XYZ file of C-alpha atoms in Angstrom:
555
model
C 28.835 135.786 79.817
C 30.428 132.946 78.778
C 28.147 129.409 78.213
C 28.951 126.713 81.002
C 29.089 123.397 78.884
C 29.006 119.839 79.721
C 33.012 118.420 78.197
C 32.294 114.937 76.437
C 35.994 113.525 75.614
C 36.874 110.855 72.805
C 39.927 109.266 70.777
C 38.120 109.695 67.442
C 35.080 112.545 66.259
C 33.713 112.478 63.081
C 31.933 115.053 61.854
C 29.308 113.851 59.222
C 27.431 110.767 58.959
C 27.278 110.541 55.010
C 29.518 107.866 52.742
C 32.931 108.928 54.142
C 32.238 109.876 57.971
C 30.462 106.230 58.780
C 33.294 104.625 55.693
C 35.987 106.021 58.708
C 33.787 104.839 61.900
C 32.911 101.403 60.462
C 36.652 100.540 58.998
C 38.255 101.970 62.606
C 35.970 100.001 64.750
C 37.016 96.684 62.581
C 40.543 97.875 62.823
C 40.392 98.171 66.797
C 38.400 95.001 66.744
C 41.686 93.210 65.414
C 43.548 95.657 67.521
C 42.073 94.348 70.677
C 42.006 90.143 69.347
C 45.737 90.389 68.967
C 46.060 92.106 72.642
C 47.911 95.020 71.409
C 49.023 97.804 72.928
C 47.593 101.269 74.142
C 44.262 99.622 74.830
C 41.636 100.895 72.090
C 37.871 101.174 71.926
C 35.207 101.658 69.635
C 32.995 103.375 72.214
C 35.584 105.866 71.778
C 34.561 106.992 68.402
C 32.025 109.739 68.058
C 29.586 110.176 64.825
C 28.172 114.128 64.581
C 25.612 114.207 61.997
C 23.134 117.346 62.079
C 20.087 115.383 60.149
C 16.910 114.282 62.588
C 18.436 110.282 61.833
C 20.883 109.214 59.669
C 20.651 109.653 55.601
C 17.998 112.094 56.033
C 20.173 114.506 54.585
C 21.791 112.228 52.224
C 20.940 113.046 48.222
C 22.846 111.741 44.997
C 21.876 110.694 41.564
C 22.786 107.937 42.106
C 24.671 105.511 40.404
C 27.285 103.842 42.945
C 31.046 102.072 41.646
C 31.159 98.911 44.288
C 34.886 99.136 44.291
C 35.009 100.700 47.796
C 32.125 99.140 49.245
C 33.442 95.820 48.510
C 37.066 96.820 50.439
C 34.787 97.859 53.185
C 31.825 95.383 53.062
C 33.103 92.196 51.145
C 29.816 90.624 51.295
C 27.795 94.075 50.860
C 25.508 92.551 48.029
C 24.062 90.222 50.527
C 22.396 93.167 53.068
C 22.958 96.171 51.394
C 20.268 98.488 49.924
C 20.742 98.074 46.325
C 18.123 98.911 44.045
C 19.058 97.653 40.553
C 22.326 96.589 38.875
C 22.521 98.876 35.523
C 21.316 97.200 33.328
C 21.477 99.296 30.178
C 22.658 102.892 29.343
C 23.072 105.386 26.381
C 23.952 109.185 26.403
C 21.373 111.429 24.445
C 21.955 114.898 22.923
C 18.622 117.115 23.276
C 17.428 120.049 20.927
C 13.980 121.304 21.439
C 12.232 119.335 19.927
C 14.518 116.284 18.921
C 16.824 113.879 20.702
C 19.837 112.031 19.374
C 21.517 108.631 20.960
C 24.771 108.857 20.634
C 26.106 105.918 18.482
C 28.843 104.976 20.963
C 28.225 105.605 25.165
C 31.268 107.296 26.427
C 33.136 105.251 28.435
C 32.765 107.601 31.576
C 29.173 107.162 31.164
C 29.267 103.813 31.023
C 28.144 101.309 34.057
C 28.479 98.154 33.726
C 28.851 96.442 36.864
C 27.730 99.531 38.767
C 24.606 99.882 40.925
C 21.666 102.499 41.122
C 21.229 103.261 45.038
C 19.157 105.585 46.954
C 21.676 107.160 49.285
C 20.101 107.468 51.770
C 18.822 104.245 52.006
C 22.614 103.081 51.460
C 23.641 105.489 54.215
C 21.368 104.469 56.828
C 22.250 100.658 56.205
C 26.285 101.648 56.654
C 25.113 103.985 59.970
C 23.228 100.403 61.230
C 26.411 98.885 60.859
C 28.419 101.506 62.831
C 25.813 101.559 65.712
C 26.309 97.302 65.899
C 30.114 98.422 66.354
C 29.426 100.157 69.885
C 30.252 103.848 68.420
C 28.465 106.881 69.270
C 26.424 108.193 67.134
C 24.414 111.559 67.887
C 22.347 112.774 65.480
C 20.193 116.056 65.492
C 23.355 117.502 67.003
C 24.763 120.128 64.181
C 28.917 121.143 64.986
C 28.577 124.676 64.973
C 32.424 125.451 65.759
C 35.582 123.909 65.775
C 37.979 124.076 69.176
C 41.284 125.317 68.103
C 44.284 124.644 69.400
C 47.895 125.525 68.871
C 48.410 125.185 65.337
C 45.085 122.540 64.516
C 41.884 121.747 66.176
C 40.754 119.866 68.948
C 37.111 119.073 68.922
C 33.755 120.772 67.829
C 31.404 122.679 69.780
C 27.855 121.626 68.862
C 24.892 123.804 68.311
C 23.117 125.219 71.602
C 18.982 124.324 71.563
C 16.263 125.951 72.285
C 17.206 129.821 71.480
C 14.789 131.809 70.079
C 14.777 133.924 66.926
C 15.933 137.397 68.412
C 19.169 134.527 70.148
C 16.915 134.672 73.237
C 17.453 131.413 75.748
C 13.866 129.403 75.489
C 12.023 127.539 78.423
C 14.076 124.347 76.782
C 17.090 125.692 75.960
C 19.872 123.384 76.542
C 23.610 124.395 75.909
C 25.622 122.729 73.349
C 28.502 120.161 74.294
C 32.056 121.017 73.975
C 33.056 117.591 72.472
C 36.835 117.378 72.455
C 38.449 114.325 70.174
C 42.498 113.335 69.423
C 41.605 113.426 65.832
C 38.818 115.215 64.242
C 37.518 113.884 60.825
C 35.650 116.561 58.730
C 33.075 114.653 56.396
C 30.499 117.465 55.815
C 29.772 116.945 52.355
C 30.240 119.654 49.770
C 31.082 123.692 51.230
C 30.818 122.072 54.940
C 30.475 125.363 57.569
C 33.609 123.435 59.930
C 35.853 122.788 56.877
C 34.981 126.458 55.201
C 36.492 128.189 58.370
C 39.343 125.748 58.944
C 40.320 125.466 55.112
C 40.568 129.927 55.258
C 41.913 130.067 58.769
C 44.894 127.085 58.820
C 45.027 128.297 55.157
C 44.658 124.582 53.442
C 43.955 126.122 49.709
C 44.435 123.784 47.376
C 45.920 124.376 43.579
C 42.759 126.166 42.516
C 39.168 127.264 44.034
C 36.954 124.699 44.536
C 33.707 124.708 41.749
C 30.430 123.982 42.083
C 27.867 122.398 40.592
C 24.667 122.307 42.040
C 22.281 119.174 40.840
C 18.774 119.235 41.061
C 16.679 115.909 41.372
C 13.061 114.349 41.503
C 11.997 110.944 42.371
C 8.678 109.647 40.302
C 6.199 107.243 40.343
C 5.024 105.889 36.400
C 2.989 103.968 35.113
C 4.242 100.368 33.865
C 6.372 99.432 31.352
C 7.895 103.226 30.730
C 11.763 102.416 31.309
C 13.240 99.114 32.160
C 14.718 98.890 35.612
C 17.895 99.451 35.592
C 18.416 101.518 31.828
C 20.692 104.450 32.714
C 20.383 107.861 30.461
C 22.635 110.605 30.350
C 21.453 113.831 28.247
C 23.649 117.024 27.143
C 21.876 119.775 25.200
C 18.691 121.306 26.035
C 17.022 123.053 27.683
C 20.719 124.195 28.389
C 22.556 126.127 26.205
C 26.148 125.822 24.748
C 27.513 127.928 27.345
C 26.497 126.575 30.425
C 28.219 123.035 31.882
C 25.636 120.439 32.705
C 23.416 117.897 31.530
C 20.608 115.875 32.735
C 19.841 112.154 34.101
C 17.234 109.554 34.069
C 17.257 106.325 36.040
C 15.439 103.570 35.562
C 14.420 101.972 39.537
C 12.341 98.731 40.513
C 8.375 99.142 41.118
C 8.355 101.544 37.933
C 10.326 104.269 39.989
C 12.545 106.570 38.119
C 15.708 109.345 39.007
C 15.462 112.237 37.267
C 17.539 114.991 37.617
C 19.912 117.547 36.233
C 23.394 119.193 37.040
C 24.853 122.498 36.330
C 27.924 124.138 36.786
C 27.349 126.884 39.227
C 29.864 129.632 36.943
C 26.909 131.049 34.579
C 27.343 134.265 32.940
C 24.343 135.313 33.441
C 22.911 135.784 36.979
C 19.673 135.530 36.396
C 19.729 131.972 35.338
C 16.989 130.009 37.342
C 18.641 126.224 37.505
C 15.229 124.999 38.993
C 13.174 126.357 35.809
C 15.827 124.653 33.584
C 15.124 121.478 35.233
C 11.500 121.774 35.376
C 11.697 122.576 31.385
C 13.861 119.556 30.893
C 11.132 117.370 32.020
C 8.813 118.811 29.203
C 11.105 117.391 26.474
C 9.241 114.705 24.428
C 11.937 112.078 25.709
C 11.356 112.670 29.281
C 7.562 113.400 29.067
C 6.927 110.244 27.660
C 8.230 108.226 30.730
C 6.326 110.432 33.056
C 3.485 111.312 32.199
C 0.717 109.929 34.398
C 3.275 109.296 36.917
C 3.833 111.052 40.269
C 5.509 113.135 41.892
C 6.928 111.295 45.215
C 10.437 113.392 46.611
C 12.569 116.324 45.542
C 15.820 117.343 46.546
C 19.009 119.874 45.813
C 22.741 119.880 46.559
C 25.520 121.160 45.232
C 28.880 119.311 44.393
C 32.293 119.604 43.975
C 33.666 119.664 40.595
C 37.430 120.934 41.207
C 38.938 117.468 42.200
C 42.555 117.143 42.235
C 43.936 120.790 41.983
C 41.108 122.065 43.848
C 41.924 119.450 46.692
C 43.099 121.401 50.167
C 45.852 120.197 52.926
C 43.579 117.419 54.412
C 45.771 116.782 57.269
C 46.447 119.413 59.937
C 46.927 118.945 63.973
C 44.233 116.992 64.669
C 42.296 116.401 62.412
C 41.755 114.998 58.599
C 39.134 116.023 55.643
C 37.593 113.109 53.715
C 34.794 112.508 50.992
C 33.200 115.720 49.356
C 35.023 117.780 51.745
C 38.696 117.126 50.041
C 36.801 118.047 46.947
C 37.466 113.559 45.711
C 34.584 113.618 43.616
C 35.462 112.402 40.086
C 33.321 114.759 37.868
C 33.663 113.535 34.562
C 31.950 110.168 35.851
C 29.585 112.145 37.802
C 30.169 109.851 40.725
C 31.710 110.483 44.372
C 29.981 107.372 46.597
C 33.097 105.082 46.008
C 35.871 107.924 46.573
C 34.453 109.183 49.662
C 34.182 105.598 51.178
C 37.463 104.692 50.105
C 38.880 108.488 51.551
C 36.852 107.098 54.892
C 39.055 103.620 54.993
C 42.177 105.619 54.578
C 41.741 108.156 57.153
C 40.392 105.134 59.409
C 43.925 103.592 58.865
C 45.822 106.696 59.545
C 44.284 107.474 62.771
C 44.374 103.414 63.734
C 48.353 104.058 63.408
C 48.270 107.728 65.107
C 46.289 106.328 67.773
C 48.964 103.502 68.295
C 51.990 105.686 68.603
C 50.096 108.299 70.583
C 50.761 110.923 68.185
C 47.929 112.452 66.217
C 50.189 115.613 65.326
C 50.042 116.766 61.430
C 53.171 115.212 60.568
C 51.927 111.816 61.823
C 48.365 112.149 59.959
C 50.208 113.414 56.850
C 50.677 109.478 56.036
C 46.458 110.608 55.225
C 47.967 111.924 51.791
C 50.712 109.631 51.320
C 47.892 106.957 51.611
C 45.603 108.883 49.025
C 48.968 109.363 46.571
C 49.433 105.722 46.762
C 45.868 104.121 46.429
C 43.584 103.894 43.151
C 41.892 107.444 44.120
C 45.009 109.370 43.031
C 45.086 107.148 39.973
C 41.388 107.958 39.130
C 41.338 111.556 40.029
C 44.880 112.282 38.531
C 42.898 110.903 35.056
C 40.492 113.560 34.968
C 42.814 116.126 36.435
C 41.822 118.957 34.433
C 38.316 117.613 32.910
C 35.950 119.650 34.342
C 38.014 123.470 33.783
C 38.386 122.779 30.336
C 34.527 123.809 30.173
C 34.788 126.787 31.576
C 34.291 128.637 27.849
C 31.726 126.447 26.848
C 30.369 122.643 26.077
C 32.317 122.349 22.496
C 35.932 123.490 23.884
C 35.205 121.433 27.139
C 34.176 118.257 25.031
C 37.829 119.085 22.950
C 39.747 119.001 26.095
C 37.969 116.084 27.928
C 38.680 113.964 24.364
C 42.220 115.234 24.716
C 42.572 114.198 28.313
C 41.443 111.143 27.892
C 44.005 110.410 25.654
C 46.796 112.287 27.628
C 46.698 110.447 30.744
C 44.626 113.885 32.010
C 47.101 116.260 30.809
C 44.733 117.919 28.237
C 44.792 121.308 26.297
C 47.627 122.434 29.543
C 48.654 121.216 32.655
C 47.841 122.142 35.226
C 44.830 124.152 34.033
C 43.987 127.092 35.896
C 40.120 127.794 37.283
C 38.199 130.724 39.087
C 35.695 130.393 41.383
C 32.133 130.363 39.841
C 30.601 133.099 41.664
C 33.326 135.905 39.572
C 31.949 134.822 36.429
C 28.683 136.826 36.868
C 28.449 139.323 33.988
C 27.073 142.747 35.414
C 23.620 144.035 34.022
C 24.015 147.867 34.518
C 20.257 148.175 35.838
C 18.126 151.116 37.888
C 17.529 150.711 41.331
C 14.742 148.610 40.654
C 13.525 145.377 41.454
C 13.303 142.419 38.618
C 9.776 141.960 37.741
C 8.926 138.520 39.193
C 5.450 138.164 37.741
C 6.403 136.197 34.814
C 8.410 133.523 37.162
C 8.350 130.030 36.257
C 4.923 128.301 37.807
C 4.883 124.721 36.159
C 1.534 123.069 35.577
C 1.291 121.009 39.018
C 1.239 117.982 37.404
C 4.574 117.277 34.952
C 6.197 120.771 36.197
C 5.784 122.319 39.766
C 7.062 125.953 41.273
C 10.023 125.751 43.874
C 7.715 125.991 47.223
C 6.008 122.918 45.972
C 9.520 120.706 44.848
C 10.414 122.513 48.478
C 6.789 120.604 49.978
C 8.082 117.413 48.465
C 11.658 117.371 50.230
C 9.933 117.142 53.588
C 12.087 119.840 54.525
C 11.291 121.556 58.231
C 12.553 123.843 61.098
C 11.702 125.554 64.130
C 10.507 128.655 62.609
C 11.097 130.222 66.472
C 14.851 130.215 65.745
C 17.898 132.716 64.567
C 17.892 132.575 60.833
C 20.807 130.000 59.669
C 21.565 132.393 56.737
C 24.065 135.185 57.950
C 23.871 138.030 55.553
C 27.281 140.195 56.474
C 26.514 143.337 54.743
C 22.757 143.609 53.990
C 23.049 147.343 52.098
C 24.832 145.646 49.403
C 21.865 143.388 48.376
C 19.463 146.320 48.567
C 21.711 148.734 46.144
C 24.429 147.527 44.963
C 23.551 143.864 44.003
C 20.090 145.219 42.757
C 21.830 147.343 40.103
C 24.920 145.032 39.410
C 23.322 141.723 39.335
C 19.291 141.951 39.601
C 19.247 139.840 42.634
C 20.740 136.558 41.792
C 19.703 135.168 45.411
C 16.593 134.465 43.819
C 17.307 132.610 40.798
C 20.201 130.447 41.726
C 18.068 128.813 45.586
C 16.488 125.900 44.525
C 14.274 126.547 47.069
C 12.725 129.893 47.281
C 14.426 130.806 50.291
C 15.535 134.298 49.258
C 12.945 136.765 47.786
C 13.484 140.625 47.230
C 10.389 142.796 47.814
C 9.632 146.352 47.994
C 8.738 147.779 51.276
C 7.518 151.731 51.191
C 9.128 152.264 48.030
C 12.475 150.553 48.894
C 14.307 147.321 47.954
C 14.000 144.827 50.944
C 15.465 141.461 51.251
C 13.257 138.828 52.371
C 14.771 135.456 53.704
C 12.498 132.445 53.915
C 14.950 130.416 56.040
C 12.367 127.520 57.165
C 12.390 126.694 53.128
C 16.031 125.422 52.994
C 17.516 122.168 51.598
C 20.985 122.868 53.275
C 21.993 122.502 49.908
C 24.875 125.713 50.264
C 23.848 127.296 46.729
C 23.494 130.412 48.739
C 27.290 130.473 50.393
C 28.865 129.376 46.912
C 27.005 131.453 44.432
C 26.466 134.730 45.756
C 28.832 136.963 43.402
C 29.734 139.094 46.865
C 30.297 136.200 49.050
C 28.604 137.712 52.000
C 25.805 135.230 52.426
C 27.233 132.934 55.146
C 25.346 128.971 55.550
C 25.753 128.214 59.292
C 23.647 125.062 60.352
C 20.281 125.500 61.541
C 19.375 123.853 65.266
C 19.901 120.151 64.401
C 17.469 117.931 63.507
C 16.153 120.475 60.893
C 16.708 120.208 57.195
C 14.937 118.154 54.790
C 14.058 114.422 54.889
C 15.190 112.966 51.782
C 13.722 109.274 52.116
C 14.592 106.988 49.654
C 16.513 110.040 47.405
């Protein structure tokens, strides 16, 4: 029988309250602001706009490195450096090579990796501030309400429906169980972040591929507490080298923050050869390197946090206009991955879908040839001339770090072009190399455990991410064809489920003599590892009842 819901109807729903989604709501609202002072006509209001974010309160699912370009924050916020959540101008940075047991400073910083004038944030931090100023603006902001699918119509969408609450794990109504609302909107903005659920469905169904498949990378961080005096606030590192080998992309981070703080992370492309790579255990081995030890040790651990991002850029981009709607940030895959930073092009994506709907809204026409001014607007601002730069940066490392470093040299002094343009890619999950095994389990005994003090096992990183659900709920993580993970996957790829979750959501046991997957669902970081990585693409990331997730506070 079909769900009676309550019909909420607005000019503008964005979907997402990260960098781009409250970038769109905050630079509309000004734009109506004028619209109304100058006594324009059709009669426009930001109460009109509606903010979708699936996180318990704003930024709690917000997670980033992160070093933050001002360029777009300044266009959006001129006098952001007066109120805004800044930790620490950089200050200082180099870019190390790691062996084992050795680490090299490269004589010269290369100039994507270097940051002058930039500023290390805590996202979420940043993200709440921007969703402060959005709520001062009159728009509607509901959080803890997760868009679960989108309302199509004709050839584009129409709205979102949003995630019923209070259902039970067998899909069972509850004693509280309160339908979802059928929110319908002129123009839809999808700002999901990286492999958004929404965007996933429209980009296959409308059929919005761009050039290539989007990659993945999926970066792992931790936030510390040290003791005095180890790294001057501000000092930015970069590493390449080990623990990872030649044949994996990635590399590692430390930040420097105020009150003897520090970042610390690591990033790696999520197109290994070999499936059971454990991305976690690399990081938690990084962090054992002399160069790294030495700033932590005695320090604490305070926060932890995963999520993946989007390394294709500008050939992986897809349509982002359509009937109705517009993709922006993360979600048009604007990330620029050779500088490792995506803050500044997802605002600036925000501004220019703000404009575009501001005109579609005026001439009542929100049709996909009226928002296709979206891309013209893209085409003819300083993102296209950024992203078009690194065009083909991050597939020229798809056979390893030396032929990738080749190309990105090459690029750099081609205007993008590279070794060929436009360079082809695959998606990462087809690079798996099959290990021929029996039908048996991989031995998990000799797992990585960490010494709960420098180094820590997944469930207690997981502890640290203040990550929690309703454990009375249907499991978020749709498996479509569980017989392949307990024969085929168990002699093809050994499982790969439970190397690649940062989070120890996915765990393969034996039950009477038989292979059994085992899904820890109340363990995950949303961070979509799961949905991107599995070499059979039948693991399927739908949102949990909102409000769950981690809490990433000051990540």
């Amino acid at each position: 029988m079909a769900i009676e819901r309550e019909k909420l109807e607005a000019d503008v729903l964005i979907v997402g309250a990260g960098p781009a989604g409250l970038s769109c709501a905050l630079h509309l609202a000004n734009l109506i602001e004028q619209h109304g002072a100058a006594k324009k006509s059709p009669a426009l209001s930001a109460e009109n706009i509606y903010v979708l974010e699936k996180a318990r309160e704003i930024g709690a699912h917000q997670l980033s490195g992160a070093i933050m370009d001002p360029r777009a924050l300044r266009e959006l916020v001129p006098d952001f450096e007066k109120a805004a959540p800044l930790d620490t101008p950089v200050t200082g940075d180099a870019a190390y090579y790691f062996t084992e047991t050795s680490s090299y400073k490269l004589p010269i910083t290369p100039p994507p990796l270097q940051n002058h004038g930039n500023f290390v944030v805590s996202l979420n931090k940043l993200v709440k501030w921007l969703g402060g100023l959005v709520e001062q603006k009159g728009i509607n902001v509901f959080t803890q309400f997760a868009g679960t699918a989108l309302i199509y119509e004709g050839s584009g969408i129409a709205g979102v429906i949003t995630d019923d609450k209070g259902v039970d794990k067998n899909g069972k109504p509850k004693d509280n169980f309160t339908p979802g609302y059928e929110l319908r909107a002129k123009v839809t903005v999808l700002a999901e972040g990286p492999r958004g659920s929404l965007t996933k469905d429209l980009v296959s169904r409308l059929q919005l591929d761009g050039f290539n498949p989007q990659v993945y990378g999926i970066g792992i961080k931790e936030l510390w507490e040290v003791q005095p005096g180890r790294i001057p606030t501000g000092y930015v590192a970069h590493t390449l080298g080990w623990p990872l080998t030649s044949d994996l992309y990635g590399g590692g981070w430390i930040y420097g923050l105020r009150d003897n703080r520090v970042s610390l992370g690591m990033v790696v492309g999520l197109e290994y050869r070999n499936p059971l790579f454990d991305p976690h255990e690399a990081f938690q081995k990084f962090k054992t390197h002399a160069f790294v030890r030495k700033v932590l040790d005695g320090g604490k651990l305070v926060r932890y946090g995963a999520k993946t991002v989007p390394y294709g850029g500008w050939y992986s981009m897809p349509r982002t206009y359509f009937d109705g709607g517009l993709l922006a940030g993360d979600s048009a895959s604007l990330l620029n991955s050779q500088r490792l930073k995506g803050i500044h092009t997802a605002i600036k994506s925000g501004m220019l879908a703000a404009e575009t709907i501001y005109e579609a809204l005026c001439a009542g026409d929100t049709s996909a040839a009226k928002l296709s001014a979206y891309q013209q607007k893209i085409e003819h601002s300083w993102l296209k001339k950024e992203l078009w730069a690194v065009r083909n940066f991050h597939q020229g490392f798809h056979f390893g770090l030396w032929p990738g470093l080749v190309n990105a040299g090459l690029q750099f002094v081609s205007g993008g072009r590279g070794l060929s343009d436009p360079m082809r890619a695959s998606a990462g999950y087809t690079d798996y190399e099959k290990l021929h095994r029996e039908r048996t389990l991989v031995d998990q005994s000799a797992r990585f455990k960490g010494d709960g003090k420098l180094t820590f096992d997944r469930l207690t990183d997981v502890y640290h991410s203040g990550t929690r659900h309703d454990e009375d709920q249907p499991c978020h993580l749709h498996i479509l064809d569980p017989n392949i993970c307990v024969d085929r996957c168990v002699r093809e790829y050994g499982n790969p489920c439970q190397y690649f979750c940062p989070a120890a959501v996915y765990e393969m046991v034996s039950e009477k003599g038989e292979p059994k997957l085992k899904i820890n669902a109340a363990n995950c970081v949303h961070c979509k590892t799961c949905d991107i990585a599995d070499p059979y693409q039948i693991i399927q990331w739908v949102p949990p009842e909102g409000g769950g997730g981690p809490n990433y506070e000051g990540m």
